[in-house]
mmCIF file of C-alpha atoms in Angstrom:
data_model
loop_
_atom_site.group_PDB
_atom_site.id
_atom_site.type_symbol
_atom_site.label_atom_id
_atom_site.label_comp_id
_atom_site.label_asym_id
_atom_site.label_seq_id
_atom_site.Cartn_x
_atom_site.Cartn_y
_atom_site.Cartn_z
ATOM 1 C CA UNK A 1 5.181 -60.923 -9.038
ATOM 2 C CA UNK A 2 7.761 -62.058 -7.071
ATOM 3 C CA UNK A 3 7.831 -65.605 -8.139
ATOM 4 C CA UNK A 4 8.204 -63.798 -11.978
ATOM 5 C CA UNK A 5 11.331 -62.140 -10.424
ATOM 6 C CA UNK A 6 13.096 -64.622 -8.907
ATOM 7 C CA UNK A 7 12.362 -66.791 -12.293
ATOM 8 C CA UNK A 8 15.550 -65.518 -14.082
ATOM 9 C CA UNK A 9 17.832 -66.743 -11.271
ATOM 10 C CA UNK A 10 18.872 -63.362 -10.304
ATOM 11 C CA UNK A 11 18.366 -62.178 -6.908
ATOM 12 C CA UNK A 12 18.506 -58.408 -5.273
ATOM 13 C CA UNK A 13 22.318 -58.580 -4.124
ATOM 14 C CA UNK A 14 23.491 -60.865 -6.265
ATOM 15 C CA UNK A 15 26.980 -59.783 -7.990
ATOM 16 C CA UNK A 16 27.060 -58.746 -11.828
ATOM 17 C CA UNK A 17 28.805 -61.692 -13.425
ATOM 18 C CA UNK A 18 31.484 -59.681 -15.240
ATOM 19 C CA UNK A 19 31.852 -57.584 -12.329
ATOM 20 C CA UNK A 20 31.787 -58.768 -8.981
ATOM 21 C CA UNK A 21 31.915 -55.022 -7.413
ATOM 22 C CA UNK A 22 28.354 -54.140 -8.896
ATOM 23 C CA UNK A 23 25.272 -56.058 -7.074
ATOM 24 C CA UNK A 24 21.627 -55.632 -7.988
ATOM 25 C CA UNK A 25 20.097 -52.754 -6.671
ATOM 26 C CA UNK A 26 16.840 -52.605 -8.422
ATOM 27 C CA UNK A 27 14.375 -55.419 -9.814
ATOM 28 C CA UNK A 28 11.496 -54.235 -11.750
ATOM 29 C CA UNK A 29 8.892 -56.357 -13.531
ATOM 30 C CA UNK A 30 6.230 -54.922 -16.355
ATOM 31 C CA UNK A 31 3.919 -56.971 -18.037
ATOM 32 C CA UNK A 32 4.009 -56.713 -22.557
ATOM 33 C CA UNK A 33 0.674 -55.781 -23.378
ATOM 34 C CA UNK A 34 -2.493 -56.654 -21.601
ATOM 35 C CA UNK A 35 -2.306 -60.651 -22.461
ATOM 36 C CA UNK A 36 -0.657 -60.847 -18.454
ATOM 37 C CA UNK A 37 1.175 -63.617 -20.063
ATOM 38 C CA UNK A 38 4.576 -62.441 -21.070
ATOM 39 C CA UNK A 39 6.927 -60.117 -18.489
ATOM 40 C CA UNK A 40 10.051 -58.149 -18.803
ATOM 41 C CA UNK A 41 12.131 -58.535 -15.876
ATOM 42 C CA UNK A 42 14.741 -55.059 -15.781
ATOM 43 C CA UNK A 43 17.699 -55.012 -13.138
ATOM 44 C CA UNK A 44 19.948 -52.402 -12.566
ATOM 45 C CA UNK A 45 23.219 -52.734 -10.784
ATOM 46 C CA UNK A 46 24.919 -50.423 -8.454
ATOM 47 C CA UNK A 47 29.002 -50.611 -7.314
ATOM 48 C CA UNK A 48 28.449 -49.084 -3.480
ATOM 49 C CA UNK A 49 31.027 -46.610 -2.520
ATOM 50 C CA UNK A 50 32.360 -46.474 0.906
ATOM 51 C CA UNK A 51 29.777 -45.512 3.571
ATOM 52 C CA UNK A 52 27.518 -43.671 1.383
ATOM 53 C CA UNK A 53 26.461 -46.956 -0.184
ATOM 54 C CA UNK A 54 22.507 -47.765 -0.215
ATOM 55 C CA UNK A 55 23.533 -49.199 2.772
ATOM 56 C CA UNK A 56 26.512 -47.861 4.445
ATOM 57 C CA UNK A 57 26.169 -44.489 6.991
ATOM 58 C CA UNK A 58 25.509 -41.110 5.749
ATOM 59 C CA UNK A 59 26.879 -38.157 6.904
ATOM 60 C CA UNK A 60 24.960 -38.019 10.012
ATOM 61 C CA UNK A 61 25.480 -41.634 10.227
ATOM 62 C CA UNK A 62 28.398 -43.428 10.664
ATOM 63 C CA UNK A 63 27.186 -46.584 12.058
ATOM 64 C CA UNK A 64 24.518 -47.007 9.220
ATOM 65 C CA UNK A 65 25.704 -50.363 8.272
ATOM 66 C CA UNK A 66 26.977 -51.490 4.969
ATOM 67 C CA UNK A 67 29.072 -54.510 6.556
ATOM 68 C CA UNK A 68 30.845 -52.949 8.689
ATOM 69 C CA UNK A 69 29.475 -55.328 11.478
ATOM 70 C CA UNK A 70 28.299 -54.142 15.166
ATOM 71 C CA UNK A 71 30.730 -52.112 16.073
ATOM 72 C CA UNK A 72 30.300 -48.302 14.715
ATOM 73 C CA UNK A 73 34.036 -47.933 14.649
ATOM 74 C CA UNK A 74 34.554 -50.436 12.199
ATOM 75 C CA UNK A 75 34.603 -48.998 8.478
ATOM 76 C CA UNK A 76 32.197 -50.348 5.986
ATOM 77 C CA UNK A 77 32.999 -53.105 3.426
ATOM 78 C CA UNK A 78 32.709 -51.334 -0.172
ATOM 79 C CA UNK A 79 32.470 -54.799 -1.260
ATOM 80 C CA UNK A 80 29.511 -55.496 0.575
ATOM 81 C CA UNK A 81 26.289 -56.542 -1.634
ATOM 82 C CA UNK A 82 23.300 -54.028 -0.207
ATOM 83 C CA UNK A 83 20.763 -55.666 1.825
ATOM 84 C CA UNK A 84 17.709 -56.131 0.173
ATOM 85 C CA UNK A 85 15.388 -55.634 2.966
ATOM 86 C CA UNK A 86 16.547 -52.225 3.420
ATOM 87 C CA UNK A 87 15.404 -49.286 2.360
ATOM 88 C CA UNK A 88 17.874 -47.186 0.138
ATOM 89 C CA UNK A 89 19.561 -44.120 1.762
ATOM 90 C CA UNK A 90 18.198 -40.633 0.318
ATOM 91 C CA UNK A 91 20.747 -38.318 -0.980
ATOM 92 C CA UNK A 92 20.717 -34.821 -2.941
ATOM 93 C CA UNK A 93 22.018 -33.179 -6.297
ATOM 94 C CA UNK A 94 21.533 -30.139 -8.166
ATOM 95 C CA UNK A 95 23.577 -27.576 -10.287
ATOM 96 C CA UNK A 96 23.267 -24.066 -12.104
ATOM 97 C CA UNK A 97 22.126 -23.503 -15.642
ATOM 98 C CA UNK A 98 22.257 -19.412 -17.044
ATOM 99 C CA UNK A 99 18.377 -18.361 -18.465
ATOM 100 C CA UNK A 100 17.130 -15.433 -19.799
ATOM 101 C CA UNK A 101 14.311 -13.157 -19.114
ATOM 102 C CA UNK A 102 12.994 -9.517 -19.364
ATOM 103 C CA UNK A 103 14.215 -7.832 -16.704
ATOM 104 C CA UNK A 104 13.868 -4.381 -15.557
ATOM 105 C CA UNK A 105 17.175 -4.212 -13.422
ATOM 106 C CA UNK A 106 20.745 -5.404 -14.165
ATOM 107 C CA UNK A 107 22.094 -8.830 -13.089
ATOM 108 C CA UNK A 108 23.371 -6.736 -9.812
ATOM 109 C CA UNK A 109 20.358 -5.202 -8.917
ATOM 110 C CA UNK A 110 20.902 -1.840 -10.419
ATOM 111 C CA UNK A 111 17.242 -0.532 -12.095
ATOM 112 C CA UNK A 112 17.237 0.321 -15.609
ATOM 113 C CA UNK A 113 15.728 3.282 -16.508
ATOM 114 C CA UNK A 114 15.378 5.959 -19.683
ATOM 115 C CA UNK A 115 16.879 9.141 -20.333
ATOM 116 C CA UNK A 116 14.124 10.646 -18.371
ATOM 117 C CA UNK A 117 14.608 9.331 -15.329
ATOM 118 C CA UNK A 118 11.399 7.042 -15.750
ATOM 119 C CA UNK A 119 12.222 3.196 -14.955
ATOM 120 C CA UNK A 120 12.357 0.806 -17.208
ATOM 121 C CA UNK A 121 9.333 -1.213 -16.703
ATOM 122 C CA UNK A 122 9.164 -3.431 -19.347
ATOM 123 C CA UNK A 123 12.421 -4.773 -19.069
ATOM 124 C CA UNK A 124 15.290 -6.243 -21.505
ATOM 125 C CA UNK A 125 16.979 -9.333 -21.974
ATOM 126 C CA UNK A 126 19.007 -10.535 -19.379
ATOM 127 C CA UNK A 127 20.929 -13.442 -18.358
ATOM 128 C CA UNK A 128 20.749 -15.088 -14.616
ATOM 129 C CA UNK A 129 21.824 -17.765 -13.239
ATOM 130 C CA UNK A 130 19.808 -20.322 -12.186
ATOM 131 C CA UNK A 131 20.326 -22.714 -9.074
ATOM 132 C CA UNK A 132 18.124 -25.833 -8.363
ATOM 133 C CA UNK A 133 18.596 -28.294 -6.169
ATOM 134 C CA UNK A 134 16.831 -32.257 -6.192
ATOM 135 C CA UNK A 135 16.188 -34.763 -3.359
ATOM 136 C CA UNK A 136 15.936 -38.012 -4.165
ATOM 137 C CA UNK A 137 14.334 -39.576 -0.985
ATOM 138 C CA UNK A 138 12.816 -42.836 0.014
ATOM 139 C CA UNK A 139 9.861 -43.662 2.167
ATOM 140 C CA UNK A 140 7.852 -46.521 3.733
ATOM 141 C CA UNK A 141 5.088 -44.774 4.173
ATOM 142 C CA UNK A 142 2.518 -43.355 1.869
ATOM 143 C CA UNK A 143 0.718 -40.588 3.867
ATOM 144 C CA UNK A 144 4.711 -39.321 4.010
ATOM 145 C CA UNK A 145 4.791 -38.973 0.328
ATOM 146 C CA UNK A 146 1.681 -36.689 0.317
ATOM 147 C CA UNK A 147 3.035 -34.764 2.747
ATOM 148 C CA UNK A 148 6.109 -34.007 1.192
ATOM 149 C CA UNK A 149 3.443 -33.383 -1.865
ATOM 150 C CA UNK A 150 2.056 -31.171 -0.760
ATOM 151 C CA UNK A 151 4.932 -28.658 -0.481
ATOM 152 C CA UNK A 152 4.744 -27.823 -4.183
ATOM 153 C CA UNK A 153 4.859 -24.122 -4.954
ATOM 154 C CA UNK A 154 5.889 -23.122 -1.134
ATOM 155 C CA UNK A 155 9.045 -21.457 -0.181
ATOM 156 C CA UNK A 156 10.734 -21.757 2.765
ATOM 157 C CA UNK A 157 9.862 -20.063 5.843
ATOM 158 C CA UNK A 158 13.162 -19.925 7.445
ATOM 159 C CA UNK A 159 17.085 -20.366 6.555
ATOM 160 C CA UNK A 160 17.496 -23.109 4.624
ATOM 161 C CA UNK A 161 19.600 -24.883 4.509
ATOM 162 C CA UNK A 162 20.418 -24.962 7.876
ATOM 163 C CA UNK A 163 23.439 -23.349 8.753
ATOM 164 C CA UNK A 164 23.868 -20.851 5.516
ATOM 165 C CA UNK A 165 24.062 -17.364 4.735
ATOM 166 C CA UNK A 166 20.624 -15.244 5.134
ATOM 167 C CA UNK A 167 21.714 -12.955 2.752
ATOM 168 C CA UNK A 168 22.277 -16.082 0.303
ATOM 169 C CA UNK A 169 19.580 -18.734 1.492
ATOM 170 C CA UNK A 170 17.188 -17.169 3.795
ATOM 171 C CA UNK A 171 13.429 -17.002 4.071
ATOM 172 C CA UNK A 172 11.965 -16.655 0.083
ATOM 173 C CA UNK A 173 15.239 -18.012 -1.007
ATOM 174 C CA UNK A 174 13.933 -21.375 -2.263
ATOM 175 C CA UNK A 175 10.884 -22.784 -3.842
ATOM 176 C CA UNK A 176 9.511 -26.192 -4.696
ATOM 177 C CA UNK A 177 8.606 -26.556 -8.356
ATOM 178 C CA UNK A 178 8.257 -30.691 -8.827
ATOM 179 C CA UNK A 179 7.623 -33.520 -7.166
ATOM 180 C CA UNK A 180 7.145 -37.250 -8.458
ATOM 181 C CA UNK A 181 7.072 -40.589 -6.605
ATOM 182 C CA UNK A 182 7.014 -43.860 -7.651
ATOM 183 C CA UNK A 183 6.275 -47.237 -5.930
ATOM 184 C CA UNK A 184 9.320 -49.784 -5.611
ATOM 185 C CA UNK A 185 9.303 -53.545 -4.838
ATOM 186 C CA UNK A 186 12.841 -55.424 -4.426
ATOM 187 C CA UNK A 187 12.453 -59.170 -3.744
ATOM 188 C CA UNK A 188 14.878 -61.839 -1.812
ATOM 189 C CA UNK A 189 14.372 -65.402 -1.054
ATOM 190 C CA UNK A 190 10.617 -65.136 -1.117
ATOM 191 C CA UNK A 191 10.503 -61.853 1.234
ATOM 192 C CA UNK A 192 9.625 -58.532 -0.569
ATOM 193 C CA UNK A 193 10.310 -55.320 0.396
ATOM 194 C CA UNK A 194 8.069 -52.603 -0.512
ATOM 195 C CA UNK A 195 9.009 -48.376 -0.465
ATOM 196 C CA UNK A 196 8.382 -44.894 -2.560
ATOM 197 C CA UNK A 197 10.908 -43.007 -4.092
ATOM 198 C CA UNK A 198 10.436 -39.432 -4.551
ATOM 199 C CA UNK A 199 12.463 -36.593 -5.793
ATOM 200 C CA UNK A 200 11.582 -33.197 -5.292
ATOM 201 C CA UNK A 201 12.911 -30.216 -7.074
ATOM 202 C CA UNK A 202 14.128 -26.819 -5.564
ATOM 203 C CA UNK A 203 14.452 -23.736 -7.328
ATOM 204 C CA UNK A 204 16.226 -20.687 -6.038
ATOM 205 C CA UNK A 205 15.443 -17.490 -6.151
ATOM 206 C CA UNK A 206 18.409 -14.425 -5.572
ATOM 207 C CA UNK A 207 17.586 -11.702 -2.809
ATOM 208 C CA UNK A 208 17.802 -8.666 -3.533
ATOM 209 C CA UNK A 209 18.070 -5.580 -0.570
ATOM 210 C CA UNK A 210 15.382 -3.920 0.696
ATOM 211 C CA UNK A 211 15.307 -0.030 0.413
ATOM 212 C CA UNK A 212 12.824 1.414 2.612
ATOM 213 C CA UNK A 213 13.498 4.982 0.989
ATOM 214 C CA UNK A 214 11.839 3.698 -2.333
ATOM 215 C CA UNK A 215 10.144 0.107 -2.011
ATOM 216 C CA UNK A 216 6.949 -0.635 -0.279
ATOM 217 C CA UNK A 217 5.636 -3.726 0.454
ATOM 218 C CA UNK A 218 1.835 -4.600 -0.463
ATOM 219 C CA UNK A 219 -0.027 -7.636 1.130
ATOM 220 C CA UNK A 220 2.651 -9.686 2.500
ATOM 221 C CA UNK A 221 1.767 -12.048 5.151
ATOM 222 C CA UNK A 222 3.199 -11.577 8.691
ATOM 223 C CA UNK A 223 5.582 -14.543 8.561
ATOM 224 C CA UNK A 224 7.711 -12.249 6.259
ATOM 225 C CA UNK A 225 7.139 -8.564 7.098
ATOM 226 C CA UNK A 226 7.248 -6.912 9.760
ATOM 227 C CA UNK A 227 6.113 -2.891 10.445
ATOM 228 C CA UNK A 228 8.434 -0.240 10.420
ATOM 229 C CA UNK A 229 8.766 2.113 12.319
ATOM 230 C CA UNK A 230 6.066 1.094 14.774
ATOM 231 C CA UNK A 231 2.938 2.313 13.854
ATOM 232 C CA UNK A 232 3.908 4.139 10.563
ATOM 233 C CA UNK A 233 1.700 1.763 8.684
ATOM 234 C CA UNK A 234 4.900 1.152 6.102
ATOM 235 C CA UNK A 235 6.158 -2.555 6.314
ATOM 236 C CA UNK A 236 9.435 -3.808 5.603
ATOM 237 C CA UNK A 237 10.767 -7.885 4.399
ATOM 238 C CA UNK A 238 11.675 -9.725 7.963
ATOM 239 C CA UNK A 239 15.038 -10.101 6.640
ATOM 240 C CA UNK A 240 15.452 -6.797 4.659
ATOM 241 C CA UNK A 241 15.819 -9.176 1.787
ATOM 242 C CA UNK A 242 13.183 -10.623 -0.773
ATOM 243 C CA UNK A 243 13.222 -12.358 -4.363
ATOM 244 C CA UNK A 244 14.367 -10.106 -6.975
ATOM 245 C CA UNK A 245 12.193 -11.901 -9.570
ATOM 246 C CA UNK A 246 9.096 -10.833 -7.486
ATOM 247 C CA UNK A 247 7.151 -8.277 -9.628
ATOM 248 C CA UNK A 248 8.068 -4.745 -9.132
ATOM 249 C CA UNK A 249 5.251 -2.597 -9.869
ATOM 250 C CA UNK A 250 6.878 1.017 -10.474
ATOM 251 C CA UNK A 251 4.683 4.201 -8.779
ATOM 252 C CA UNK A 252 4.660 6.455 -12.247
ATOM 253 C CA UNK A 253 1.634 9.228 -13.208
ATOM 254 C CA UNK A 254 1.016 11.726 -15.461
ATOM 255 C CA UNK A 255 0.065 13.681 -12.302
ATOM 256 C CA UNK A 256 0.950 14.294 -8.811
ATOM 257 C CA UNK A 257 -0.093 14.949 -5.216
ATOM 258 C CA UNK A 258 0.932 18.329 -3.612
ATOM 259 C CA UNK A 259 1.073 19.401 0.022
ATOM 260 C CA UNK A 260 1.002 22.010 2.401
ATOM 261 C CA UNK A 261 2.001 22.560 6.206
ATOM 262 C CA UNK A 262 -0.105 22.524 8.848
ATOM 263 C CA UNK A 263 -0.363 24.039 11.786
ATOM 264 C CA UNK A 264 2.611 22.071 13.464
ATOM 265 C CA UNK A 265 4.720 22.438 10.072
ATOM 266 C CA UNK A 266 4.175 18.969 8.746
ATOM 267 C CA UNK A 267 3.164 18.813 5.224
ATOM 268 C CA UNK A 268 -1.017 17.774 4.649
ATOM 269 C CA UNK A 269 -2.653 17.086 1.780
ATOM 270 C CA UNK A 270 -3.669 19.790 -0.327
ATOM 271 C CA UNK A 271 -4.730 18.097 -3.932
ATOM 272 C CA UNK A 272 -4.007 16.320 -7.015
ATOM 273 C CA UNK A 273 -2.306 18.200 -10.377
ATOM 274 C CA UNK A 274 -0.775 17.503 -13.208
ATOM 275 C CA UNK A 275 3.171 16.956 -13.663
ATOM 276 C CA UNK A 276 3.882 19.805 -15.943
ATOM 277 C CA UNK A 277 7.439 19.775 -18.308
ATOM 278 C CA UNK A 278 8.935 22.806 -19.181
ATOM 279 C CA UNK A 279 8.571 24.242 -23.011
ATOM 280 C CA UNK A 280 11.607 25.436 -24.653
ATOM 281 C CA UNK A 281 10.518 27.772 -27.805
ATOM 282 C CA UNK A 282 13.254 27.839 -30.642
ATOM 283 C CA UNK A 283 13.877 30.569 -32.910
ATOM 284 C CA UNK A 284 14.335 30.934 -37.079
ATOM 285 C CA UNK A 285 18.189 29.516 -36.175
ATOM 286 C CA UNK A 286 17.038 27.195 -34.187
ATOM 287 C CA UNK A 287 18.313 28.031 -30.949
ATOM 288 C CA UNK A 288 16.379 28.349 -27.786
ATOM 289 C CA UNK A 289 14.540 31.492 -26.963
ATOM 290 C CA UNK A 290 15.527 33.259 -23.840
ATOM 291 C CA UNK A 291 12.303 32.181 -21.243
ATOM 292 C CA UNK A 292 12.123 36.089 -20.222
ATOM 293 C CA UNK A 293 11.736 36.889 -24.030
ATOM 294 C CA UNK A 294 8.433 34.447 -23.926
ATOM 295 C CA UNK A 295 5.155 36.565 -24.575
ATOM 296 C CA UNK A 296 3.753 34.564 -21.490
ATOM 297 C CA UNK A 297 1.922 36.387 -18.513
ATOM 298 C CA UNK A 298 0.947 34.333 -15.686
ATOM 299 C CA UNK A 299 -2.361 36.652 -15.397
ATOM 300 C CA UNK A 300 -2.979 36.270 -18.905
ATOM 301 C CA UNK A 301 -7.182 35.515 -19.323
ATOM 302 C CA UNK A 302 -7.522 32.021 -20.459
ATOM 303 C CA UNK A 303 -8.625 33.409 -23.850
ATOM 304 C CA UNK A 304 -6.081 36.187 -24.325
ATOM 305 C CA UNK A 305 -3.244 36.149 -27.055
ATOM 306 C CA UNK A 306 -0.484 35.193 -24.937
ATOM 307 C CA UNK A 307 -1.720 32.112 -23.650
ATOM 308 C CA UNK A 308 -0.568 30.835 -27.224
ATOM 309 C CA UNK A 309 3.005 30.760 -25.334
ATOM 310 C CA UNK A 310 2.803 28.714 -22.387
ATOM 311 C CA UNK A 311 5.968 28.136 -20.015
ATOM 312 C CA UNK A 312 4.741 24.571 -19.212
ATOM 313 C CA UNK A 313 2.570 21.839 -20.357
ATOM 314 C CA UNK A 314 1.541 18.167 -18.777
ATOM 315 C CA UNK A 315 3.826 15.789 -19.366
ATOM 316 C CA UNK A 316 3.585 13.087 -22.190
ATOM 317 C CA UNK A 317 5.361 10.494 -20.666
ATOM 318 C CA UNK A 318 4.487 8.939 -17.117
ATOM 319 C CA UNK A 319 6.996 10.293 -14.339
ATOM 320 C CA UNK A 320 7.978 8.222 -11.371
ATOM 321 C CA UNK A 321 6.580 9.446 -7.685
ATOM 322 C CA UNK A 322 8.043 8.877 -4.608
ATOM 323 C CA UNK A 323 6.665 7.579 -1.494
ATOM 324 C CA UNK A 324 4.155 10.199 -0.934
ATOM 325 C CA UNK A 325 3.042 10.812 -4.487
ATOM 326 C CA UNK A 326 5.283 13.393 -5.517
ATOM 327 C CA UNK A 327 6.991 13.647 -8.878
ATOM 328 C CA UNK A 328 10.827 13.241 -8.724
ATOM 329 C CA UNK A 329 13.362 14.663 -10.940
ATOM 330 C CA UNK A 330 15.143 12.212 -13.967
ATOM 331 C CA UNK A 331 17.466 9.977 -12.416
ATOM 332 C CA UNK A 332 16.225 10.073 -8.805
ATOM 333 C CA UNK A 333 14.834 6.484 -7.845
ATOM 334 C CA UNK A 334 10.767 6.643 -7.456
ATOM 335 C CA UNK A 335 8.721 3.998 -5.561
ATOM 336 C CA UNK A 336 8.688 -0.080 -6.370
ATOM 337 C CA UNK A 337 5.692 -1.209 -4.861
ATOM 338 C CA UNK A 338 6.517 -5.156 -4.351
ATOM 339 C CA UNK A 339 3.270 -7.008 -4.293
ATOM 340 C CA UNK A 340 2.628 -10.560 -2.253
ATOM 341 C CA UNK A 341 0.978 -13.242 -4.657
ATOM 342 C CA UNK A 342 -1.426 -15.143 -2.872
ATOM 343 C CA UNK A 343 -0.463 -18.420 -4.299
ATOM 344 C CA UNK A 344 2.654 -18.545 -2.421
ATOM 345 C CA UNK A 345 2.988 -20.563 0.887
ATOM 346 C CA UNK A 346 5.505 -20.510 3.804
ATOM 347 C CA UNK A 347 6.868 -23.768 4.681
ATOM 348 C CA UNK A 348 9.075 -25.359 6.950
ATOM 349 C CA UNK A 349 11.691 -27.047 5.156
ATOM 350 C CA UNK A 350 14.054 -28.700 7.909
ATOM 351 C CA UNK A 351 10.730 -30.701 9.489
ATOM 352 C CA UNK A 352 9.415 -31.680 6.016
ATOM 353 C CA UNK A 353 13.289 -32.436 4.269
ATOM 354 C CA UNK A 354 16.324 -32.168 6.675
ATOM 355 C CA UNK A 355 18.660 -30.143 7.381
ATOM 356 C CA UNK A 356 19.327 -29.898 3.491
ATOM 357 C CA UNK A 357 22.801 -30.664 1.371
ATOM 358 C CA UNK A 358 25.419 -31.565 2.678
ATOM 359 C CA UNK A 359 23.133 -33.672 5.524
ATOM 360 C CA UNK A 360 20.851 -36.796 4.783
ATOM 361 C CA UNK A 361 17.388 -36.347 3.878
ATOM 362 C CA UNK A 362 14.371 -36.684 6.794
ATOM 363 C CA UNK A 363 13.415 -40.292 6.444
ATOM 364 C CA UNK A 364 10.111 -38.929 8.232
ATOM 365 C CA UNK A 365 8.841 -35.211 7.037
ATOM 366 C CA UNK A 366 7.286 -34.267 10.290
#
């Protein structure tokens, strides 16, 4: 392969001959068909800029080469054709795109909910903005590429990356959703020099504010919640925060638990009933009947005439219930019960990438 390389007379580093800034960065060679006989030899060109060159410093390393000589002081050469027996500097990009989804609380958090009070579980349309950001990294090593495989699907453990916000970027802010590698060869003066690139993909995910008053967490591991108050059995997000795309399962019922106190006043247990509505009768004008004017009477026999006039009836429509079971009135918030999916990993993203944007990429993902 590499004698089929050099065979056009162009080497890695050699100058573009209509532009002497650009050098050859990239030399592949594919065979046409399965005769091994004929090759297409592909080179792409690159115009380095300034340190960040494929071989100038980075960011977190100014004396990374790129012609400026020994001494770390001295500025690289943009002119300076990359060394072929190097392996390229990693580097990161990314950007925002708006999507839609179903949705069951506004773009700020707010929950929608009907004119009863009842969330909104289902959702409507709503537009969110989307934030991903890609490494494109290079390795010598293979075993590193499947270890930086084998972060698909995680999210990060801690702040990342390091130095943001943890309202904006901490722990279940980020999640790896691709990863692809490739095998490279670049070939000068008979020596080759053999790497992987890979770029991985990072999608983030907006926190959203815990309320302890009317969330409850659900199987989430210990990395990210925590108990509180001590021994209260009720957990809360490490950081207050988690992903508001995580499913929000709404506590709703068509019934209810109900309480008494016991002997030290607190309230027990007593049973389970239905959530009953209120009937409102209407008369030949169609205007509601005076409750007092009802035929009703609470001691009524279950088969007697007035029990044709009930004051209440179960509800038709599921109500929400708070914390302890308990129906709440229309447009008081019940309880989002914010379930763990088992699928999900922790991972540590500063040993397996870097520090993340604006810093270099780990060369080796510990």
């Amino acid at each position: 392969m590499v004698d089929i390389a050099n065979a056009p007379g162009i080497k890695y580093g050699d100058p573009h001959p209509h532009d002497a800034s650009c050098f050859v960065t990239t030399v592949d060679v594919d065979a046409d068909g399965d005769s091994m006989l004929i090759y297409t030899v592909s080179y792409s060109y690159t115009r380095p800029v300034g340190d960040l060159s494929v071989t100038g410093g980075t960011p977190t390393d100014p004396a990374g080469g790129g012609g400026g000589g020994a001494d770390p002081n001295t500025p690289p050469d943009p002119n300076t054709p990359p060394d072929p027996l190097k392996i390229p500097e990693g580097y990161w990009s990314g950007g925002s795109t708006l999507e839609t989804r179903q949705s069951p609380v506004t773009t700020t958090g707010k929950t929608i909910r009907m004119t009863n009070g009842r969330p909104f579980t289902s959702g409507v349309p709503t537009d969110f903005a989307s934030e991903q950001l890609v490494m494109t990294n290079f390795y010598e090593s293979y075993d590193d590429v499947a270890k930086v495989g084998l972060s698909v699907d995680k999210m990060n453990k801690e702040t990342w990356p390091v130095g943001s916000s943890d309202e904006d970027y901490g722990p279940l802010s980020w999640k790896v959703v691709s990863f692809n590698w490739s095998f490279k060869q670049q070939a000068s003066e008979q020596q080759r020099l053999e790497y992987y690139e890979v770029t991985v993909t990072f999608k983030r995910s907006i926190l959203e504010a815990f309320d302890k008053n009317h969330m409850q967490l659900i199987g989430w591991p210990s990395p990210w919640a925590v108990e509180d108050p001590a021994g209260s059995g009720s957990f809360r997000p490490t950081n207050n925060v988690f992903p508001s795309n995580f499913p929000k399962i709404v506590s709703a019922g068509f019934r209810e638990k109900y309480y008494e106190p016991d002997v030290l006043g607190k309230p027990k247990l007593a049973g389970i009933r239905d959530i009953t509505t209120d009937i409102v009768y209407y008369n030949c004008s169609g205007d509601p009947v005076d409750p007092e004017k009802i035929p009703t009477d609470p001691d009524q026999p279950t088969d007697g005439p007035c029990t044709q006039f009930p004051r209440k009836e179960p509800t038709t429509e599921e109500m929400p219930l708070d914390l302890m079971g308990r129906k709440v009135e229309p447009d008081t918030e019940g309880v989002f019960i914010i379930p763990w999916m088992e699928d999900i990993e922790p991972a540590d993203f500063a040993s397996l990438f870097g520090d993340g944007p604006p810093y270099s990429p780990k060369k080796v993902p510990l």
